[in-house]
Short mmCIF file of C-alpha atoms in Angstrom, two decimals:
data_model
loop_
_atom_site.label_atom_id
_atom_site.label_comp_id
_atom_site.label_asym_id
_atom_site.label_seq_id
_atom_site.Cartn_x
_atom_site.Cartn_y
_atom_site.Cartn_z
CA UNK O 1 10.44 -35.27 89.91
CA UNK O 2 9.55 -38.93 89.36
CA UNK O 3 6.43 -39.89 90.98
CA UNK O 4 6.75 -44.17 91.32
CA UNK O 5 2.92 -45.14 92.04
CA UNK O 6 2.45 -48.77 93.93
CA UNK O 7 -0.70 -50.06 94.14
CA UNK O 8 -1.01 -52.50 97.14
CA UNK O 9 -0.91 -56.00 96.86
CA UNK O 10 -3.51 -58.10 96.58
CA UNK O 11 -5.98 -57.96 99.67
CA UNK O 12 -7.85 -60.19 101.40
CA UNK O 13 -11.06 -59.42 99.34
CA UNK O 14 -9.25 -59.62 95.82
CA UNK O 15 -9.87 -62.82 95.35
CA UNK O 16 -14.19 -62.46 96.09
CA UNK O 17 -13.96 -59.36 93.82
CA UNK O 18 -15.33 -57.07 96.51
CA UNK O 19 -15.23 -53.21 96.50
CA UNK O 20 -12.61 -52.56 99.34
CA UNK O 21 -13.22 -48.56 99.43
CA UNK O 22 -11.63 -48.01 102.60
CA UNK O 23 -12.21 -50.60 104.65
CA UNK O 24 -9.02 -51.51 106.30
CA UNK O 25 -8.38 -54.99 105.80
CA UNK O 26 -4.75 -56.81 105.33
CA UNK O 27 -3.03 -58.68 102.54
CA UNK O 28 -3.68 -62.22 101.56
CA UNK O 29 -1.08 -64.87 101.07
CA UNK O 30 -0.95 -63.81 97.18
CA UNK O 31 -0.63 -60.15 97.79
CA UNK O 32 1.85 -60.86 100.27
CA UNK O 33 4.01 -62.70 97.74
CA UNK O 34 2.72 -59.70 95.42
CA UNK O 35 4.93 -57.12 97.41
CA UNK O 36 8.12 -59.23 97.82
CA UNK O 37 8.32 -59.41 94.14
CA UNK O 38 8.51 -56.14 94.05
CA UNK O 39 11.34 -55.40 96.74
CA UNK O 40 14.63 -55.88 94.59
CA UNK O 41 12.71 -53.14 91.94
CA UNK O 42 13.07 -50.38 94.86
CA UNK O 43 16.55 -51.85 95.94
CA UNK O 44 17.25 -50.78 92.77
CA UNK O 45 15.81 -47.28 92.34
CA UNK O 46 16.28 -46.20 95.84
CA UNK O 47 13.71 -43.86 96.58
CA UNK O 48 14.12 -40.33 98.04
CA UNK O 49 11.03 -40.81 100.84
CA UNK O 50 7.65 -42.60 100.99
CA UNK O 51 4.51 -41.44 101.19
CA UNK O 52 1.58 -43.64 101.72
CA UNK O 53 -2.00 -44.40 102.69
CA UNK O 54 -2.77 -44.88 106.80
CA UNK O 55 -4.79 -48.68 105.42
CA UNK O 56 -3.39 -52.12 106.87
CA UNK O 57 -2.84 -53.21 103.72
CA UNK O 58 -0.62 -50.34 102.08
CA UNK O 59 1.08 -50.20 105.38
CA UNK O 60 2.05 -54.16 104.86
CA UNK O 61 2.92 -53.56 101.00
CA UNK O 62 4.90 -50.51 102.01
CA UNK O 63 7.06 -52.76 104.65
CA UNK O 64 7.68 -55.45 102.21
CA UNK O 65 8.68 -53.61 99.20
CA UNK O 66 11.15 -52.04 101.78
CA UNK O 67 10.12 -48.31 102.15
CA UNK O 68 11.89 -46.61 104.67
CA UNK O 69 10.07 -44.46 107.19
CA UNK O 70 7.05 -43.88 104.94
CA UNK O 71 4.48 -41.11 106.42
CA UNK O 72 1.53 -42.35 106.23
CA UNK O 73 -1.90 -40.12 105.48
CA UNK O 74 -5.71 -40.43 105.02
CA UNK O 75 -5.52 -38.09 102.43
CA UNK O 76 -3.98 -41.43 100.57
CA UNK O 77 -6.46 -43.49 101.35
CA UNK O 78 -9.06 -45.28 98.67
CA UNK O 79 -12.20 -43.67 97.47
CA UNK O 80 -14.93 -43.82 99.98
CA UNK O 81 -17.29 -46.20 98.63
CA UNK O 82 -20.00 -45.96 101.36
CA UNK O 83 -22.36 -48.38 101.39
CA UNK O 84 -21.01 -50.72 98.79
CA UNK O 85 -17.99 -51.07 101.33
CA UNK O 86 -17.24 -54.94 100.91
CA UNK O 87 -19.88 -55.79 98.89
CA UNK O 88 -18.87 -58.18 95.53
CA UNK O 89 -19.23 -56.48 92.26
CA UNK O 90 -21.28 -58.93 90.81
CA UNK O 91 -23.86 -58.55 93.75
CA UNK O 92 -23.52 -54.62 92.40
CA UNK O 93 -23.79 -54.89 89.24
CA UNK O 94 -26.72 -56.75 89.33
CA UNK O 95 -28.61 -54.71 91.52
CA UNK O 96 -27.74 -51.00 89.13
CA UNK O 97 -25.35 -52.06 86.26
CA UNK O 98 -25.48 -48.20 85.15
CA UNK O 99 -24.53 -47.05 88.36
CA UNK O 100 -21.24 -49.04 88.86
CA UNK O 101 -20.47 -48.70 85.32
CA UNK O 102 -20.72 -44.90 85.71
CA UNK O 103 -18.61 -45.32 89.13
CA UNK O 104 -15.88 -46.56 87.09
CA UNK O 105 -16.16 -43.78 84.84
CA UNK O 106 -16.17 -41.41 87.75
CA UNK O 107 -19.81 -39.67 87.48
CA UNK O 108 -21.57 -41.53 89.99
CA UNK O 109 -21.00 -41.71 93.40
CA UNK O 110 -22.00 -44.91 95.50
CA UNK O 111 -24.97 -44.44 98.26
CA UNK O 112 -23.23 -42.62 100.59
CA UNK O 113 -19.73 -42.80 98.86
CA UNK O 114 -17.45 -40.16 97.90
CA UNK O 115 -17.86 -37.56 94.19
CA UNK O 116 -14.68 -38.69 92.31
CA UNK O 117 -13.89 -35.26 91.70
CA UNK O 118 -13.84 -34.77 95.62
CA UNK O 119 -12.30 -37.71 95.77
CA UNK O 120 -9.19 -36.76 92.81
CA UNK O 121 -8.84 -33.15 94.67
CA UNK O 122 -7.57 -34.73 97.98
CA UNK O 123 -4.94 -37.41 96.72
CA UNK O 124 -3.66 -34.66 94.70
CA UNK O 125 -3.28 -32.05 97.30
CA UNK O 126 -1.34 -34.47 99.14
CA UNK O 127 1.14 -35.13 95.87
CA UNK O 128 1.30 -30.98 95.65
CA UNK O 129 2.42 -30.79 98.91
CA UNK O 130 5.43 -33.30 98.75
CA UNK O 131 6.36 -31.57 95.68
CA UNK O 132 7.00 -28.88 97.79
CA UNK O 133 10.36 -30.92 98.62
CA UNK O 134 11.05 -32.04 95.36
CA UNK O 135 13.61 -35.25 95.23
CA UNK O 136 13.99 -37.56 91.85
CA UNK O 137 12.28 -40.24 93.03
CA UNK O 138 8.98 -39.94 95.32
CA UNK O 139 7.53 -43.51 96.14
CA UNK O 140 3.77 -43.26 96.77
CA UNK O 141 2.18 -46.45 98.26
CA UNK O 142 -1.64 -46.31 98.08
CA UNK O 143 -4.87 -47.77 96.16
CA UNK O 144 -5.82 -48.68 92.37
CA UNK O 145 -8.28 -45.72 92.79
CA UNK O 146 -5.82 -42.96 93.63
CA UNK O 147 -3.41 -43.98 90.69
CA UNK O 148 -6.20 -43.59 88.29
CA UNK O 149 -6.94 -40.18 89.96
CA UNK O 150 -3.58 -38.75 90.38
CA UNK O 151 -3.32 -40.03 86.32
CA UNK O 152 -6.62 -37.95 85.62
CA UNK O 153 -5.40 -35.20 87.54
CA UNK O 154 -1.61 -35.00 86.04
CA UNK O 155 -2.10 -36.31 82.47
CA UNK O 156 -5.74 -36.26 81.40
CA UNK O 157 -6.36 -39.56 81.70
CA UNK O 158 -10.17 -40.02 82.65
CA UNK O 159 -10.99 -43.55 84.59
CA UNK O 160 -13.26 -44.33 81.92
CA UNK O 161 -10.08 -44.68 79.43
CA UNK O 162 -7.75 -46.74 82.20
CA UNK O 163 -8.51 -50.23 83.28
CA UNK O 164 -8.31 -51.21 87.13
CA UNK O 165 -4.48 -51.10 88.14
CA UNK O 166 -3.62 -54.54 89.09
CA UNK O 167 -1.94 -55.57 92.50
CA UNK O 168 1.10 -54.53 93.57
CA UNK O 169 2.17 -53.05 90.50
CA UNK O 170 4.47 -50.02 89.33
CA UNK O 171 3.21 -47.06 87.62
CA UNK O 172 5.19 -43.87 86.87
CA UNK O 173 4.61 -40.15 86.41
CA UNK O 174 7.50 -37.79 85.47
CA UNK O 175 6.30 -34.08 86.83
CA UNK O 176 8.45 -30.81 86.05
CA UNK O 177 11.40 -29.84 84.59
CA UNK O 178 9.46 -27.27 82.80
CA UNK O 179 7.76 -29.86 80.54
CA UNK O 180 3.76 -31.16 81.31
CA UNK O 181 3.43 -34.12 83.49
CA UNK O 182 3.91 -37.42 81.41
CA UNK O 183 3.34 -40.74 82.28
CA UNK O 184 6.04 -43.09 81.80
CA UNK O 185 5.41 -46.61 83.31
CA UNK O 186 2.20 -48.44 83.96
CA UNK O 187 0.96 -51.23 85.51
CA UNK O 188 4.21 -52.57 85.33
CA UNK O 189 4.96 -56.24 87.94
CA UNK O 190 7.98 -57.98 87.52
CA UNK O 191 6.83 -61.34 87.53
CA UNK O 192 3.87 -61.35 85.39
CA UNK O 193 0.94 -59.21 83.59
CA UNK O 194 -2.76 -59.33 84.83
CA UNK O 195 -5.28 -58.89 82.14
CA UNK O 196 -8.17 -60.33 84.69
CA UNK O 197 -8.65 -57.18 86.67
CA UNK O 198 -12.47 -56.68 87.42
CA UNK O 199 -13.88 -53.99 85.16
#
Protein backbone atom coordinates (compact mmCIF):
# COMPACT_ATOMS: atom_id res chain seq x y z
CA UNK A 1 0.00 0.00 0.00
CA UNK A 2 1.18 3.43 -1.18
CA UNK A 3 0.36 6.09 1.17
CA UNK A 4 0.52 9.64 -1.26
CA UNK A 5 0.71 12.47 1.59
CA UNK A 6 -0.55 16.18 0.34
CA UNK A 7 0.04 18.85 2.38
CA UNK A 8 -2.50 21.70 1.73
CA UNK A 9 -1.79 24.57 -0.18
CA UNK A 10 -0.73 27.55 0.93
CA UNK A 11 -3.25 29.28 3.45
CA UNK A 12 -4.26 32.45 4.09
CA UNK A 13 -1.71 32.91 6.99
CA UNK A 14 1.37 31.45 4.96
CA UNK A 15 2.36 34.37 3.80
CA UNK A 16 2.47 36.31 7.75
CA UNK A 17 4.23 33.07 8.89
CA UNK A 18 1.59 32.36 11.52
CA UNK A 19 1.08 29.04 13.41
CA UNK A 20 -2.29 27.83 11.83
CA UNK A 21 -2.76 24.74 14.40
CA UNK A 22 -6.23 24.18 13.67
CA UNK A 23 -7.77 27.09 13.07
CA UNK A 24 -9.91 26.68 10.06
CA UNK A 25 -9.09 29.22 7.68
CA UNK A 26 -9.14 28.91 3.60
CA UNK A 27 -6.54 29.08 0.87
CA UNK A 28 -5.00 32.19 -0.48
CA UNK A 29 -4.70 33.08 -4.11
CA UNK A 30 -1.09 31.29 -4.11
CA UNK A 31 -2.22 28.16 -2.44
CA UNK A 32 -5.04 28.09 -4.65
CA UNK A 33 -2.78 28.07 -7.70
CA UNK A 34 -0.66 25.65 -5.32
CA UNK A 35 -3.36 22.82 -5.67
CA UNK A 36 -4.14 23.16 -9.42
CA UNK A 37 -0.58 22.43 -10.09
CA UNK A 38 -0.95 19.54 -8.58
CA UNK A 39 -4.22 18.12 -10.33
CA UNK A 40 -2.74 16.48 -13.61
CA UNK A 41 -0.14 14.51 -10.86
CA UNK A 42 -3.40 12.62 -9.44
CA UNK A 43 -4.96 12.42 -13.03
CA UNK A 44 -2.16 10.50 -13.43
CA UNK A 45 -1.90 8.13 -10.46
CA UNK A 46 -5.53 7.73 -9.93
CA UNK A 47 -6.04 7.13 -6.46
CA UNK A 48 -7.98 4.25 -4.84
CA UNK A 49 -10.02 6.75 -2.15
CA UNK A 50 -9.26 9.93 -0.17
CA UNK A 51 -8.97 10.51 3.13
CA UNK A 52 -8.60 13.91 4.55
CA UNK A 53 -8.73 16.48 7.33
CA UNK A 54 -12.50 18.14 8.18
CA UNK A 55 -10.26 22.05 7.81
CA UNK A 56 -11.51 24.60 5.01
CA UNK A 57 -8.43 24.59 3.64
CA UNK A 58 -7.65 20.73 3.04
CA UNK A 59 -11.22 20.49 2.03
CA UNK A 60 -10.40 23.28 -0.88
CA UNK A 61 -6.91 21.53 -1.74
CA UNK A 62 -8.67 18.20 -1.76
CA UNK A 63 -11.38 19.63 -4.46
CA UNK A 64 -8.79 21.10 -6.63
CA UNK A 65 -6.31 18.41 -6.87
CA UNK A 66 -9.52 16.43 -7.89
CA UNK A 67 -10.14 13.84 -5.06
CA UNK A 68 -13.17 12.07 -5.43
CA UNK A 69 -15.53 11.66 -2.50
CA UNK A 70 -12.80 12.15 0.12
CA UNK A 71 -14.08 11.35 3.89
CA UNK A 72 -13.13 13.79 5.75
CA UNK A 73 -12.01 13.39 9.73
CA UNK A 74 -10.75 15.40 12.77
CA UNK A 75 -8.57 12.77 13.52
CA UNK A 76 -6.65 14.46 10.30
CA UNK A 77 -6.64 17.58 11.44
CA UNK A 78 -3.28 19.78 12.45
CA UNK A 79 -1.69 19.68 15.82
CA UNK A 80 -3.56 21.65 18.34
CA UNK A 81 -1.47 24.53 18.98
CA UNK A 82 -3.60 26.22 21.72
CA UNK A 83 -2.84 29.42 22.49
CA UNK A 84 -0.29 30.20 19.86
CA UNK A 85 -3.32 29.58 17.39
CA UNK A 86 -2.56 32.42 14.72
CA UNK A 87 0.03 33.98 16.32
CA UNK A 88 3.40 34.81 13.86
CA UNK A 89 6.43 32.84 14.68
CA UNK A 90 8.57 35.61 15.02
CA UNK A 91 6.19 37.15 17.74
CA UNK A 92 6.92 33.36 19.31
CA UNK A 93 10.08 33.05 19.05
CA UNK A 94 10.82 36.06 20.61
CA UNK A 95 8.82 35.71 23.51
CA UNK A 96 10.48 31.63 24.40
CA UNK A 97 12.92 30.77 21.50
CA UNK A 98 13.53 27.32 23.46
CA UNK A 99 10.07 26.56 23.59
CA UNK A 100 9.18 26.76 19.83
CA UNK A 101 12.42 25.35 18.96
CA UNK A 102 11.60 22.33 21.16
CA UNK A 103 7.91 22.39 19.53
CA UNK A 104 9.50 21.70 16.34
CA UNK A 105 11.38 18.99 17.76
CA UNK A 106 8.26 17.60 19.29
CA UNK A 107 9.03 17.83 23.25
CA UNK A 108 7.19 20.79 24.08
CA UNK A 109 3.78 21.39 23.87
CA UNK A 110 2.35 25.04 23.32
CA UNK A 111 0.22 26.66 26.40
CA UNK A 112 -2.63 24.78 26.10
CA UNK A 113 -1.63 22.87 22.84
CA UNK A 114 -1.50 19.32 22.14
CA UNK A 115 1.85 16.52 23.41
CA UNK A 116 3.18 15.54 19.92
CA UNK A 117 3.17 12.12 20.93
CA UNK A 118 -0.71 12.51 21.57
CA UNK A 119 -0.79 14.30 18.77
CA UNK A 120 1.34 11.36 16.28
CA UNK A 121 -1.01 8.52 18.03
CA UNK A 122 -4.27 9.95 16.50
CA UNK A 123 -3.23 10.69 12.75
CA UNK A 124 -1.88 7.31 12.85
CA UNK A 125 -4.82 5.46 14.14
CA UNK A 126 -6.69 6.97 11.45
CA UNK A 127 -3.93 5.64 8.64
CA UNK A 128 -4.29 1.99 10.61
CA UNK A 129 -7.70 1.98 10.11
CA UNK A 130 -7.83 2.62 6.24
CA UNK A 131 -5.26 0.06 5.99
CA UNK A 132 -7.78 -2.09 7.06
CA UNK A 133 -9.00 -1.81 3.24
CA UNK A 134 -5.83 -1.87 1.73
CA UNK A 135 -5.81 -0.41 -2.11
CA UNK A 136 -2.31 0.64 -3.99
CA UNK A 137 -2.76 4.00 -3.77
CA UNK A 138 -4.36 5.83 -0.56
CA UNK A 139 -4.40 9.73 -1.06
CA UNK A 140 -4.29 11.47 2.34
CA UNK A 141 -5.01 15.26 2.23
CA UNK A 142 -4.08 16.96 5.54
CA UNK A 143 -1.37 19.34 7.33
CA UNK A 144 2.61 19.77 7.26
CA UNK A 145 2.33 18.52 10.92
CA UNK A 146 0.65 15.18 10.33
CA UNK A 147 3.16 14.25 7.42
CA UNK A 148 6.00 14.76 9.74
CA UNK A 149 4.09 12.58 12.30
CA UNK A 150 2.82 9.83 10.21
CA UNK A 151 6.88 9.92 8.89
CA UNK A 152 7.96 9.60 12.69
CA UNK A 153 5.49 7.08 13.27
CA UNK A 154 6.16 4.76 9.98
CA UNK A 155 9.89 5.35 9.34
CA UNK A 156 11.66 6.84 12.34
CA UNK A 157 11.91 10.01 11.22
CA UNK A 158 11.82 12.44 14.33
CA UNK A 159 10.56 16.25 13.44
CA UNK A 160 13.71 17.44 14.68
CA UNK A 161 15.53 15.66 11.52
CA UNK A 162 12.63 16.89 8.79
CA UNK A 163 12.19 20.45 7.76
CA UNK A 164 8.53 22.00 7.51
CA UNK A 165 6.76 20.28 4.42
CA UNK A 166 6.11 22.99 2.02
CA UNK A 167 2.59 23.77 0.45
CA UNK A 168 0.80 21.65 -1.50
CA UNK A 169 3.38 19.22 -1.99
CA UNK A 170 3.67 15.29 -2.53
CA UNK A 171 5.19 13.02 -0.13
CA UNK A 172 5.12 9.20 -0.27
CA UNK A 173 5.20 6.21 2.08
CA UNK A 174 5.23 2.61 0.73
CA UNK A 175 3.67 0.33 3.79
CA UNK A 176 3.57 -3.65 3.55
CA UNK A 177 4.27 -6.21 1.37
CA UNK A 178 6.07 -7.84 4.14
CA UNK A 179 8.94 -5.30 4.02
CA UNK A 180 9.17 -2.10 6.85
CA UNK A 181 7.50 1.04 5.86
CA UNK A 182 9.84 3.17 3.53
CA UNK A 183 9.54 6.46 2.41
CA UNK A 184 9.76 7.04 -1.14
CA UNK A 185 8.88 10.66 -2.25
CA UNK A 186 9.13 13.90 -0.38
CA UNK A 187 8.24 17.19 -0.58
CA UNK A 188 7.92 16.73 -4.05
CA UNK A 189 5.71 20.05 -6.28
CA UNK A 190 5.74 19.97 -9.79
CA UNK A 191 6.39 23.38 -10.53
CA UNK A 192 9.07 24.37 -8.24
CA UNK A 193 11.13 23.58 -4.85
CA UNK A 194 10.68 25.73 -1.62
CA UNK A 195 13.76 26.01 0.46
CA UNK A 196 12.05 29.16 2.46
CA UNK A 197 9.81 27.14 4.69
CA UNK A 198 9.79 28.72 8.29
CA UNK A 199 11.93 26.63 10.62
Amino acid sequence: MRLLLVRHGQSEWNADHRLQGQADIGLSDVGRAQADALRPVFEKIGPCRTVASDLKRVRETAARIGAEAPRHTMGLREIDVGDWTGRPIAEIVAEDEAAYLGWRAGTVAPPRGEAWGDFVSRVSGIIERERENPCENLLVVCHGGVIRALLQNYVGLAPAHIIPVAPASLSALRLGNGKPPRLELFNYRPNDLDFGAPD
